[in-house]
Coordinates of C-alpha atoms and ligand atoms in Angstrom, one line a residue:
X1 CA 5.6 -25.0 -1.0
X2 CA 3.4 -23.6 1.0
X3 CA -0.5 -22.3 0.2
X4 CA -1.9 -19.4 -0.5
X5 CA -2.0 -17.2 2.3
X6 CA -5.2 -14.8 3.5
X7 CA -3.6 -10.5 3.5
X8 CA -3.8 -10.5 7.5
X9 CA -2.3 -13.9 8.3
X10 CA 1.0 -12.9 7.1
X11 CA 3.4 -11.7 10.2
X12 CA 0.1 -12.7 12.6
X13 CA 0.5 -13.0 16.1
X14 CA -1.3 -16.9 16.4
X15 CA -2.5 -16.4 20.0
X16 CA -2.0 -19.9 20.6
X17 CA 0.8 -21.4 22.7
X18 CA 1.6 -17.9 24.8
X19 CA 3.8 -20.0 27.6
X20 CA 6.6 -18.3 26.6
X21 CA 5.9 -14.5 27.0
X22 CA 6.2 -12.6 30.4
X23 CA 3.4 -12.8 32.8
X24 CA 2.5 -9.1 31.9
X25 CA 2.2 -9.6 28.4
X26 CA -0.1 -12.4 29.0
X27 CA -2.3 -10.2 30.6
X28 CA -2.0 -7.5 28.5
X29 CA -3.3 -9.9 25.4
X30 CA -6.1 -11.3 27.6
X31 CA -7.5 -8.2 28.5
X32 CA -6.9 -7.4 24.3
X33 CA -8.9 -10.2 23.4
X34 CA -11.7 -9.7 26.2
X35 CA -12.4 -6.9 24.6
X36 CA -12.0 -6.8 20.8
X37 CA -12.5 -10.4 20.6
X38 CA -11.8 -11.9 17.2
X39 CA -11.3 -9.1 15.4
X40 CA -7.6 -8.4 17.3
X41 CA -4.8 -8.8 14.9
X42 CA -1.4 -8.2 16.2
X43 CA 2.1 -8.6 14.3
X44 CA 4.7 -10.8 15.7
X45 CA 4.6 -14.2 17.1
X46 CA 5.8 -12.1 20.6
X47 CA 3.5 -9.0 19.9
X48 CA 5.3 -5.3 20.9
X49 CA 3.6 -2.4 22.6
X50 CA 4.9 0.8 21.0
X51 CA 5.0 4.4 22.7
X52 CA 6.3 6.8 20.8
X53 CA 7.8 7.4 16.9
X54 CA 10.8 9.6 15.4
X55 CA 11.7 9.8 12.2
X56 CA 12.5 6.1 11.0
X57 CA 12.1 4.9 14.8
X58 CA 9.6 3.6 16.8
X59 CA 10.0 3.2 20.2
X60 CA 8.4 0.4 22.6
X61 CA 7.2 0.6 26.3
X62 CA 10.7 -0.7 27.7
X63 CA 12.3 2.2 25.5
X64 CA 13.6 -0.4 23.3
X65 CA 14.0 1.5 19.9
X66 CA 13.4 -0.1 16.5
X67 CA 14.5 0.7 12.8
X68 CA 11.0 0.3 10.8
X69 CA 10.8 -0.8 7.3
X70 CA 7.1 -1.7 7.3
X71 CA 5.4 1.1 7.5
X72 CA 3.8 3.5 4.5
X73 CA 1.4 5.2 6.7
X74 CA 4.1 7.6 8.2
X75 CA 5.9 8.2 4.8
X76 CA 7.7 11.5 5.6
X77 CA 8.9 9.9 9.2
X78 CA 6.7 9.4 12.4
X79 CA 5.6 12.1 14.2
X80 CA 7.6 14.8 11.9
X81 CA 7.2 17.8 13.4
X82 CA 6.1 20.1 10.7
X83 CA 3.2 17.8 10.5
X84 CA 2.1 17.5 14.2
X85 CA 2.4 21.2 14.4
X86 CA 0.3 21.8 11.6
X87 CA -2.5 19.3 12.8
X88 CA -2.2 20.8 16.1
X89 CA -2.4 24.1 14.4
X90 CA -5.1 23.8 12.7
X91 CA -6.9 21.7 15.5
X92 CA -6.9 24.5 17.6
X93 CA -8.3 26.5 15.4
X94 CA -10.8 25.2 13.6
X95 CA -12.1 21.9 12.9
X96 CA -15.6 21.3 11.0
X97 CA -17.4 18.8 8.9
X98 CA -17.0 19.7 4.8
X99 CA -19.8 21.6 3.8
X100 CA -19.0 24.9 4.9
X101 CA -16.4 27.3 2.4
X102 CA -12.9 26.2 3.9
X103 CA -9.5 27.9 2.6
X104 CA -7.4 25.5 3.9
X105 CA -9.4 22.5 2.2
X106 CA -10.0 24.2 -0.9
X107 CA -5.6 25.5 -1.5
X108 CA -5.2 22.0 -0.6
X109 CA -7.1 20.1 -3.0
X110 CA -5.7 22.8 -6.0
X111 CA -2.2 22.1 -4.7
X112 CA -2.9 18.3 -4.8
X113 CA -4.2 18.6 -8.2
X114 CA -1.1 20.2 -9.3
X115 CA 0.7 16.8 -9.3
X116 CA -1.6 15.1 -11.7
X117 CA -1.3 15.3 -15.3
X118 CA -4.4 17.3 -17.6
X119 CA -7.6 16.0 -17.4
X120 CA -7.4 14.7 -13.9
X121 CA -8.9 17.8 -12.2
X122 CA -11.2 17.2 -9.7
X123 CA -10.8 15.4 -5.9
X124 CA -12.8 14.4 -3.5
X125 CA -11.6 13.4 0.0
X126 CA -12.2 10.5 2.1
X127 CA -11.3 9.2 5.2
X128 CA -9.8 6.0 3.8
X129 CA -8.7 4.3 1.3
X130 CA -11.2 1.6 1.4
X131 CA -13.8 4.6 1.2
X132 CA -11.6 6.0 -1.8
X133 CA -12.2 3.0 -3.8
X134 CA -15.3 2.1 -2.9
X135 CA -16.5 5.4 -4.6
X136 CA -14.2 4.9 -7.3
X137 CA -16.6 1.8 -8.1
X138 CA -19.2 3.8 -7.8
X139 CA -18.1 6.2 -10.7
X140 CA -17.2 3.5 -12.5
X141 CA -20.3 1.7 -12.7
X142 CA -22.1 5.7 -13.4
X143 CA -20.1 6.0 -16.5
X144 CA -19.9 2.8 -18.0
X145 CA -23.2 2.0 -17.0
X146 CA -21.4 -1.9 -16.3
X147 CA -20.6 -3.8 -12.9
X148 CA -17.8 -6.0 -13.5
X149 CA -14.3 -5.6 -12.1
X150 CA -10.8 -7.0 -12.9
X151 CA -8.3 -7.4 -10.3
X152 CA -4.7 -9.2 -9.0
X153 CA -5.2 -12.4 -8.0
X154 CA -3.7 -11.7 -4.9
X155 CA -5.2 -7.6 -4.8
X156 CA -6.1 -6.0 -1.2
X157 CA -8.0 -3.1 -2.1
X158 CA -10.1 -2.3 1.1
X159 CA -12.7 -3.6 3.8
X160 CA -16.0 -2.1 2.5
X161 CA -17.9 -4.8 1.3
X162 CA -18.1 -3.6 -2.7
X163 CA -14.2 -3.2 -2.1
X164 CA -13.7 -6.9 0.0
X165 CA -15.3 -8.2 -3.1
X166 CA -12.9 -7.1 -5.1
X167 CA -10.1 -7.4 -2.7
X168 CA -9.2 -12.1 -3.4
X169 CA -6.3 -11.6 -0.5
X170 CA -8.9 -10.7 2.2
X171 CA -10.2 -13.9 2.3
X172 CA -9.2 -17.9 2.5
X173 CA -12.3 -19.1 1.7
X174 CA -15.6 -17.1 -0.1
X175 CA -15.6 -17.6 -3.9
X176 CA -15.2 -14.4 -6.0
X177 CA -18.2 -12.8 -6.6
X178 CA -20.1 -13.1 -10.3
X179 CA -19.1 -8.9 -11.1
X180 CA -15.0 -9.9 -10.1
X181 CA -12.5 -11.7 -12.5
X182 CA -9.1 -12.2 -11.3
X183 CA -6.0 -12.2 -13.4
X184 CA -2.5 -13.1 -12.4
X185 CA -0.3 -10.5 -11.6
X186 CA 2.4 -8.9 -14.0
X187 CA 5.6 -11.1 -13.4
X188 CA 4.0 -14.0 -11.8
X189 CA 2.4 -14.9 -15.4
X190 CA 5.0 -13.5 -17.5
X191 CA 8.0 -15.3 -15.9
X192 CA 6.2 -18.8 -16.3
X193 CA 5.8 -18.0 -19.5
X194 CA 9.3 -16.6 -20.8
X195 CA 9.3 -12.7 -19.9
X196 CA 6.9 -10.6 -22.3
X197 CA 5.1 -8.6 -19.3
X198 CA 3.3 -5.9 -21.1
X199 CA 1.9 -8.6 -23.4
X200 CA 1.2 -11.1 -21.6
X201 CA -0.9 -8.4 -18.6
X202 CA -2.4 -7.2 -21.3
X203 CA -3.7 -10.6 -22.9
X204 CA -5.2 -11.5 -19.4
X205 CA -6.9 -8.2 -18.8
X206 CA -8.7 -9.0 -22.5
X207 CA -9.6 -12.2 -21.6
X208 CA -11.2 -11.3 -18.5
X209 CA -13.1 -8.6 -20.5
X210 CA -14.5 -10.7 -22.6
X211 CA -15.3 -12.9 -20.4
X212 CA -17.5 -10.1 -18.3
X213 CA -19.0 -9.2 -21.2
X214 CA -20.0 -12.9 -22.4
X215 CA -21.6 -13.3 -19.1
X216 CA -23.9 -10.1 -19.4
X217 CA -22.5 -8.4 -16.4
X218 CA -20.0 -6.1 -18.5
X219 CA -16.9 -4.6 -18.2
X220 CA -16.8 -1.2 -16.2
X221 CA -13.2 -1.2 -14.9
X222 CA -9.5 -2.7 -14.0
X223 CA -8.4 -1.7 -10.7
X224 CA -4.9 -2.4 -9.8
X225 CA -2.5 -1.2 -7.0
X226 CA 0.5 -0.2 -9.4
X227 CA 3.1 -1.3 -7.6
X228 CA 1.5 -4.5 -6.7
X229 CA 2.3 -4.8 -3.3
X230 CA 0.0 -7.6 -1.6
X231 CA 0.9 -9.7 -5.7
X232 CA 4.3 -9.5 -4.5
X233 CA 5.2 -5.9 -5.8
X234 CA 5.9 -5.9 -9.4
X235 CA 7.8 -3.0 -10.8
X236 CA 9.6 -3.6 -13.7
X237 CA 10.1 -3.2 -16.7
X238 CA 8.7 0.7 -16.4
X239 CA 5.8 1.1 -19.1
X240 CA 4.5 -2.4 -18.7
X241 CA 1.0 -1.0 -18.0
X242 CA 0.6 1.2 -20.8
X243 CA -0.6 -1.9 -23.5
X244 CA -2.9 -2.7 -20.7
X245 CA -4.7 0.7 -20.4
X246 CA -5.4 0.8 -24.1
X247 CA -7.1 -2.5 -24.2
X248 CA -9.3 -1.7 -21.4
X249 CA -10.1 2.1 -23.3
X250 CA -10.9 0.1 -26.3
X251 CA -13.2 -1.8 -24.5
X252 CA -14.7 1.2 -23.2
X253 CA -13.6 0.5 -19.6
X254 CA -11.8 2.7 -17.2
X255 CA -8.4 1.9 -15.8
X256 CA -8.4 2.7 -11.8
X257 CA -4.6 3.3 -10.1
X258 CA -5.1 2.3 -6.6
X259 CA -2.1 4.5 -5.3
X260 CA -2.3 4.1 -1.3
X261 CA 0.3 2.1 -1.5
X262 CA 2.7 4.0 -4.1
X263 CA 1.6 7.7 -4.1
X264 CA 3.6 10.6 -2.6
X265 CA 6.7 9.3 -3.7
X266 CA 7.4 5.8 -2.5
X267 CA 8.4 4.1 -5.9
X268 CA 10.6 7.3 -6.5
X269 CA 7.8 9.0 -8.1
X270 CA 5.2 11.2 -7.1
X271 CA 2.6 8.5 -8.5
X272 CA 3.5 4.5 -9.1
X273 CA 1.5 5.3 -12.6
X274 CA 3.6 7.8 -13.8
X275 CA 6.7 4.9 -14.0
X276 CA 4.0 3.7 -16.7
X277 CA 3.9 6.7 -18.5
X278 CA -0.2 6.3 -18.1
X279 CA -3.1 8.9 -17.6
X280 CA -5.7 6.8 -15.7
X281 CA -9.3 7.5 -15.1
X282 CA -9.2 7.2 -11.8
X283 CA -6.7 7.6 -9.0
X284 CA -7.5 6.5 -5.8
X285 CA -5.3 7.7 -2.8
X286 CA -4.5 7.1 1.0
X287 CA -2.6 6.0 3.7
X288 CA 0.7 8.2 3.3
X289 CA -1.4 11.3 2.4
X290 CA -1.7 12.7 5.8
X291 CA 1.5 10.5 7.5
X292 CA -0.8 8.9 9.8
X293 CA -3.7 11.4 9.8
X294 CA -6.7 9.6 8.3
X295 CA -7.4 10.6 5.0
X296 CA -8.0 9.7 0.9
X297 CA -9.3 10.5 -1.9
X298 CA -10.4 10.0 -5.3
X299 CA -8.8 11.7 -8.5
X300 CA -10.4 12.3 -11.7
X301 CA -12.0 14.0 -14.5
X302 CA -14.7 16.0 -13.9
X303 CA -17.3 14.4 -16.4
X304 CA -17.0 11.1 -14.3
X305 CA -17.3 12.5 -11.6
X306 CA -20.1 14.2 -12.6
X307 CA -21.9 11.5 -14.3
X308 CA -21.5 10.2 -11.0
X309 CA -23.4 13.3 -8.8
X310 CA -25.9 12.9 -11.1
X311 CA -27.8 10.3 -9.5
X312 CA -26.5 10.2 -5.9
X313 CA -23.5 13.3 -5.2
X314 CA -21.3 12.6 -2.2
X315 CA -21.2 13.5 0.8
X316 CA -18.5 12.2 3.8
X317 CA -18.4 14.0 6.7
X318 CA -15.0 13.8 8.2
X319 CA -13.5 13.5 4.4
X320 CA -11.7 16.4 3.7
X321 CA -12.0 18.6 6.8
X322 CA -9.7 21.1 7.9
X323 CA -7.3 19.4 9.8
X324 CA -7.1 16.8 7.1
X325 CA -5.9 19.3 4.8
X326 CA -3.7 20.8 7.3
X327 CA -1.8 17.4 7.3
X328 CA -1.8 16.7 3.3
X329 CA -0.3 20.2 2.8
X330 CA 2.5 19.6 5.6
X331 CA 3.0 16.2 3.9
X332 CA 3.3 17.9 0.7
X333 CA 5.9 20.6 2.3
X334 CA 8.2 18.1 3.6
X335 CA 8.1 15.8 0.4
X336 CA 9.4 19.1 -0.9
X337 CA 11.8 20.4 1.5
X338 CA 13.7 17.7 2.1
X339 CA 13.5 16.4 -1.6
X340 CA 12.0 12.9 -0.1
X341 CA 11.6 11.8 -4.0
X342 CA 14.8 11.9 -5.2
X343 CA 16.1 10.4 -1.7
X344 CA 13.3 7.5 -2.6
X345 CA 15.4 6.8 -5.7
X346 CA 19.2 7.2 -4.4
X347 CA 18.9 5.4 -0.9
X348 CA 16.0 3.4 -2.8
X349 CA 18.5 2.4 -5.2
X350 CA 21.3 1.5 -3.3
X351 CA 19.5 -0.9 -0.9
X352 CA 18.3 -2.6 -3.8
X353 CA 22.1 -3.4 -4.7
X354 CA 23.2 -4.4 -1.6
X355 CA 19.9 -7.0 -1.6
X356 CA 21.3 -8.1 -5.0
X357 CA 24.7 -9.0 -3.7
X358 CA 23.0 -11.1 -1.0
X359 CA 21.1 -12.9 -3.2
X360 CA 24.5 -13.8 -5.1
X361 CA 25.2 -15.2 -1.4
X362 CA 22.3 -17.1 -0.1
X363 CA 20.7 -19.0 -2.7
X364 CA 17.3 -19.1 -0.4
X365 CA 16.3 -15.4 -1.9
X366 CA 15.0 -16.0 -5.1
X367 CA 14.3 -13.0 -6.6
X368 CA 14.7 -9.1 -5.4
X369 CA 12.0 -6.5 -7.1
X370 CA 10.5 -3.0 -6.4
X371 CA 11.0 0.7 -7.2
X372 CA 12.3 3.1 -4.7
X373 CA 11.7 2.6 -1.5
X374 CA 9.4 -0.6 -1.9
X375 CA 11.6 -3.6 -2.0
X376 CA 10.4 -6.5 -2.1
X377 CA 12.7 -9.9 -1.7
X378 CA 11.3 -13.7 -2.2
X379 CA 12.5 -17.1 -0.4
X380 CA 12.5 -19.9 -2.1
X381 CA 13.5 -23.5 -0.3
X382 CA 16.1 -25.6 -2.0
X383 CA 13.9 -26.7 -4.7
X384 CA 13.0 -23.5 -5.5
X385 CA 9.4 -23.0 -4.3
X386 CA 8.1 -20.7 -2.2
X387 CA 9.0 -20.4 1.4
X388 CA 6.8 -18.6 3.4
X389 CA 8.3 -20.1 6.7
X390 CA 11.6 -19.0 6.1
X391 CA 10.2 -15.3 5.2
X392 CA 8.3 -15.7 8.6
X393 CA 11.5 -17.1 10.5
X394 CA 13.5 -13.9 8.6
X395 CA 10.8 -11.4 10.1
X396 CA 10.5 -12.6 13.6
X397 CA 14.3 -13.0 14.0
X398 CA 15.2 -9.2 12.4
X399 CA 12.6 -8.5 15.1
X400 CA 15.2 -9.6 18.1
X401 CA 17.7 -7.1 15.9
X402 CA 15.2 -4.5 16.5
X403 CA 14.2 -4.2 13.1
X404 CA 10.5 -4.4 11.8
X405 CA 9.8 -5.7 8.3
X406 CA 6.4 -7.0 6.7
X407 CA 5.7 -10.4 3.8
X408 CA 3.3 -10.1 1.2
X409 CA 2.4 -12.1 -2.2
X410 CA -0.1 -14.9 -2.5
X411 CA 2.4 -17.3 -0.7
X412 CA 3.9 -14.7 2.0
X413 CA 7.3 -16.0 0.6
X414 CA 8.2 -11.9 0.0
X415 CA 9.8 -9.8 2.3
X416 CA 8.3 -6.7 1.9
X417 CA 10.4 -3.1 2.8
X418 CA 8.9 -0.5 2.8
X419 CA 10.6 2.3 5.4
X420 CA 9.4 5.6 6.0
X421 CA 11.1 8.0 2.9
X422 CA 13.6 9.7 5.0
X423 CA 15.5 6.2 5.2
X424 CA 19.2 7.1 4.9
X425 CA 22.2 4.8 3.6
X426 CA 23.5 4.4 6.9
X427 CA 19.5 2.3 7.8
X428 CA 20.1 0.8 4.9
X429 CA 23.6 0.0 5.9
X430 CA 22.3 -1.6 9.1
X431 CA 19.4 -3.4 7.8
X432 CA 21.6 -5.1 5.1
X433 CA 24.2 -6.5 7.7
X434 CA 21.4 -7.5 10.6
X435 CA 20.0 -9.5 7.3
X436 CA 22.9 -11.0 6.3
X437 CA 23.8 -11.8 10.2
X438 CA 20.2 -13.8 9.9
X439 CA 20.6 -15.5 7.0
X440 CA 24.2 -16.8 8.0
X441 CA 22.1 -18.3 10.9
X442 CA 19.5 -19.6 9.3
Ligands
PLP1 C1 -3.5 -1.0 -2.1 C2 -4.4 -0.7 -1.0 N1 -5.6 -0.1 -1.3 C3 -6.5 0.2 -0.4 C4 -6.2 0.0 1.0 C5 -7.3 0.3 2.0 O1 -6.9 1.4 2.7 P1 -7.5 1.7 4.2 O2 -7.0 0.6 5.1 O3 -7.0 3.1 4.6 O4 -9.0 1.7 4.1 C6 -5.0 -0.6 1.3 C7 -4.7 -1.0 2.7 O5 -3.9 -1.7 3.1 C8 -4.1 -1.0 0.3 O6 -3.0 -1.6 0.6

């Protein structure tokens, strides 16, 4: 089996032995690493140079074009033109920081907060998701008047450093810090231990509590990303979070949904919460909000929120501004229009079948899970273990069929699929024949 693997080395372009790429690639990567040195992380171990994006496409410098299943950010299809033209739109006509009386922000953030259930009634936008959480803390630690934080063993929340700290997948080797307790993730737990995974979430989630509180620190909140998707993505069964949120209420903690992964629709749901049938306190929100335009936010009620402003307010300059909104509302129109949700669910569900009957074919996959539109599929070698190599040797070699998939979980042993919403049985269709193809050679 192999270890646990950090979020960004999964799918990572090594830089090491580059003999076998073309003398313009070579230099392409040196001149990369010349100038964003370390911090360059590419995908693939032959890393692509895209150009251009349509719809479930992306499209490379040699005009190569590639079905992708990776990527969250542009949820309603790249480059869809109802959103470019309203950016554009809105960009040429106005474009200013947030403190200024805005129509377009302000019908924006009351359509947003149409979606939510009662109570959660008040936004406030950010650039990122990492920013959207980081101020979720924030409130947190106002109304509890506590510091400590549950998450995933295997959570990515962010890069800010409150949010790294909470985020155990962002790196191989710190500790966790004294505020953070770590608890396994749904299924991993519950499957060891014979299936009870509302029980056996919630038992951890009480343990850590009382752990935080025997240490003096306190319990302010659980954060979790409610699909799971760097544990491994955990779905199922629907409601398993709801025992959870009424332990952490009963210890006078807040339950935070990290939604940048599942929100706008993904899981076949507006929200990955609402498959729980849960009200959380907070609702943090991002990448697919603006389908590639930066933006996030942070949902909830208005007497956190202003237990919060009572000490410091907020302020974020670029969060929230006109051309943001502009994007969210086009997002929200297309979701609409072309009834992306219910799309999530059908095409969502029949990919998941056709998964199924591989696994009755190769015994390598080991399990299939998701909701929707985020798959996720597990290799396992003969013994059973995880087998992140083989997930790796899958990715790279759906790459030469021109097809662009991710891993995630603590081992990187999961294939993780995740296409843009307006994925149609005939991708799906095509993605489940290239995989079989693979696995036959394999
Ligand atoms: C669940 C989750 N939360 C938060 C973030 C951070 O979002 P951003 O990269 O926009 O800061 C990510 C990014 O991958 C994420 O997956």
């Amino acid at each position: 089996m192999s270890g646990t693997k950090q979020i960004l080395a999964l799918n990572r372009f090594d830089g090491g032995d580059t003999s076998g790429l073309s003398a313009g690639l070579r230099e392409r990567l040196e001149k990369r690493a010349s100038t964003f040195g370390a911090a360059s992380v590419l995908f693939y171990e032959q890393p692509i140079e895209m150009v251009r994006g349509n719809g479930v496409h992306l499209i490379d410098v040699a005009g190569t074009r590639y079905l992708d299943m990776y990527n969250n950010v542009p949820s309603v299809g790249h480059c869809h033109p109802h959103v470019v033209s309203a950016i554009a739109a809105q960009a040429a006509r106005l474009n200013i920081h947030t403190r200024y009386l805005s129509r377009p922000v302000e019908d924006y953030a009351a359509r947003l907060l149409g979606h939510f259930p009662a109570g959660l009634s008040n936004l406030t936008m950010t650039c990122t998701g990492s920013e959207a959480n980081d101020l979720a803390l924030r409130i947190a630690t106002a109304v509890t008047g506590k510091n400590g934080f549950i998450v995933t063993r295997t959570a990515y929340h962010g890069n800010t450093a409150a949010v790294t700290a909470i985020s155990p997948s962002s790196s191989s080797a710190s500790p966790t810090a004294p505020h953070v307790r770590l608890v396994d993730a749904p299924s991993r737990a519950s499957i060891a231990a014979g299936g009870d995974v509302a029980g056996l979430f919630a038992q951890s989630v009480q343990a850590a509590i009382a752990d935080l509180e025997a240490s003096g620190i306190g319990f302010a909140a659980l954060i979790v990303d409610s699909i799971f998707s760097s544990d491994g993505i955990f779905a199922d069964p629907a409601g398993f979070l709801l025992p959870t949120m009424n332990i952490v209420h009963e210890a006078g903690g807040l339950f935070i949904a990290d939604e940048v992964q599942p929100g706008f629709g993904r899981t076949g749901t507006m929200w990955g919460f609402s498959r729980h049938d849960i009200t959380p306190d907070i609702v943090t929100l991002g990448k697919p909000m603006g389908n590639g335009f930066p933006m996030g936010g942070v949902v909830t009620r208005p007497e956190f929120l202003s237990c919060f402003c009572r000490e410091t307010g907020y302020f974020n300059t670029f969060g929230g501004n006109p051309v943001a909104a502009a994007a969210g509302d086009a997002v929200l129109d297309v979701l609409e229009d072309e009834n992306l949700i219910a799309n999530a669910r059908t095409t969502g569900a029949l990919l998941r079948e056709g998964l199924e009957s591989l696994r009755a074919e190769f015994p390598r996959i080991g399990g299939v899970r998701g909701a929707g539109l985020f798959l996720g599929l597990d290799f396992c070698n003969e013994a059973g273990a995880p087998d992140q190599a083989m997930a790796s040797a899958v990715i790279n070699a759906l790459r030469q069929k021109l097809i662009l998939v991710g891993a995630a979980g603590q081992y990187g042993h999961t294939l993780k699929i995740r296409p843009p919403l307006c994925f149609t049985p005939a991708h799906a269709g095509q993605f489940l024949e290239s995989l079989r193809q693979v696995l036959r050679a394999a």
